[in-house]
Amino acid sequence: MGWWDCPVCGNRLHVKLSENELAVRCVRCRASAVSESIIGVLVEQLPALDRYAALELSSRGVLAGWLRNRVASLQLSEWMPDHPLGAIIDGVRNEDVQRLTFANASFDLVTSTEVFEHVADDARGFSEVHRVLRPGGAFVFTVPLMDRPDTHERARLHEGRIEHVDTPEYHDDSFAGTDRVLCFRNYGLDIVDRLCAAGFERVRIVTPSISMLGHARRVLVARKTECMRDG
Ligand SMILES: [Zn+2]
């Protein structure tokens, strides 16, 4: 058990069901340490959130629900490979982050949690997020992040087929239900360089102010702005 203010609902009591960021939860709203980490950072870093047009790269979960009441407009999306890109399926827009169907400069904020480790061509995905952001916009997201300099590639797409370069690692996916999704890589701190290579000019790795029983997730905050880099 642990006690801190949940940034989603204000409740203090949290439980740890296992040694995993997604298993540290607020007992009232069920937010995980990952959701609480990104929401806490959004509140701290983006004081003008209520004026933002936002894109969240999922359709369910605590972050999507929280954003709905906090931003000026919110677009939710999922990748549904059996449907045309840009189509609205049950109220959710079908988007592949490697080929977004939105016009340039459509959003002030793009968010995601635990998505990019599953994107085959993450460089293209980062470039697409940069493209749909307005100047001054922010890309705020989480991935599992190792404390080592280099990203470890586990798999890649080659001529349309997945090639494993290390033991396949699969993660649960809340949208796909019982399906499990391949983890293409374990990110290292060079994710900052990857974001800069995609055009982001100011990239920071933000550590949440609460430790969350040792399972706070560091949050990437990448800005589309004048040429400057820190973090
Ligand atoms: Zn809560």
mmCIF file with all atom_site columns, N, CA, C and O and ligand atoms in Angstrom, residues 6 9 26 29, ligand 1:
data_model
loop_
_atom_site.group_PDB
_atom_site.id
_atom_site.type_symbol
_atom_site.label_atom_id
_atom_site.label_alt_id
_atom_site.label_comp_id
_atom_site.label_asym_id
_atom_site.label_entity_id
_atom_site.label_seq_id
_atom_site.pdbx_PDB_ins_code
_atom_site.Cartn_x
_atom_site.Cartn_y
_atom_site.Cartn_z
_atom_site.occupancy
_atom_site.B_iso_or_equiv
_atom_site.pdbx_formal_charge
_atom_site.auth_seq_id
_atom_site.auth_comp_id
_atom_site.auth_asym_id
_atom_site.auth_atom_id
_atom_site.pdbx_PDB_model_num
ATOM   1  N  N  . CYS A 1 6  ? -3.828  11.002 -5.804  1.00 0.00 ? 6  CYS A N  1
ATOM   2  C  CA . CYS A 1 6  ? -4.019  10.571 -7.189  1.00 0.00 ? 6  CYS A CA 1
ATOM   3  C  C  . CYS A 1 6  ? -4.322  11.812 -8.032  1.00 0.00 ? 6  CYS A C  1
ATOM   4  O  O  . CYS A 1 6  ? -5.255  12.551 -7.735  1.00 0.00 ? 6  CYS A O  1
ATOM   5  N  N  . CYS A 1 9  ? -8.182  11.558 -9.393  1.00 0.00 ? 9  CYS A N  1
ATOM   6  C  CA . CYS A 1 9  ? -9.394  11.644 -8.573  1.00 0.00 ? 9  CYS A CA 1
ATOM   7  C  C  . CYS A 1 9  ? -9.139  12.206 -7.174  1.00 0.00 ? 9  CYS A C  1
ATOM   8  O  O  . CYS A 1 9  ? -10.093 12.440 -6.431  1.00 0.00 ? 9  CYS A O  1
ATOM   9  N  N  . CYS A 1 26 ? -4.566  3.299  -8.134  1.00 0.00 ? 26 CYS A N  1
ATOM   10 C  CA . CYS A 1 26 ? -5.433  4.041  -7.229  1.00 0.00 ? 26 CYS A CA 1
ATOM   11 C  C  . CYS A 1 26 ? -6.640  3.154  -6.907  1.00 0.00 ? 26 CYS A C  1
ATOM   12 O  O  . CYS A 1 26 ? -7.260  2.605  -7.819  1.00 0.00 ? 26 CYS A O  1
ATOM   13 N  N  . CYS A 1 29 ? -10.136 5.195  -8.512  1.00 0.00 ? 29 CYS A N  1
ATOM   14 C  CA . CYS A 1 29 ? -10.402 5.349  -9.957  1.00 0.00 ? 29 CYS A CA 1
ATOM   15 C  C  . CYS A 1 29 ? -9.676  4.308  -10.787 1.00 0.00 ? 29 CYS A C  1
ATOM   16 O  O  . CYS A 1 29 ? -9.854  4.272  -12.011 1.00 0.00 ? 29 CYS A O  1
HETATM 17 ZN ZN . ZN  B 2 .  ? -7.576  7.961  -8.502  1.00 0.00 ? 1  ZN  B ZN 1
#
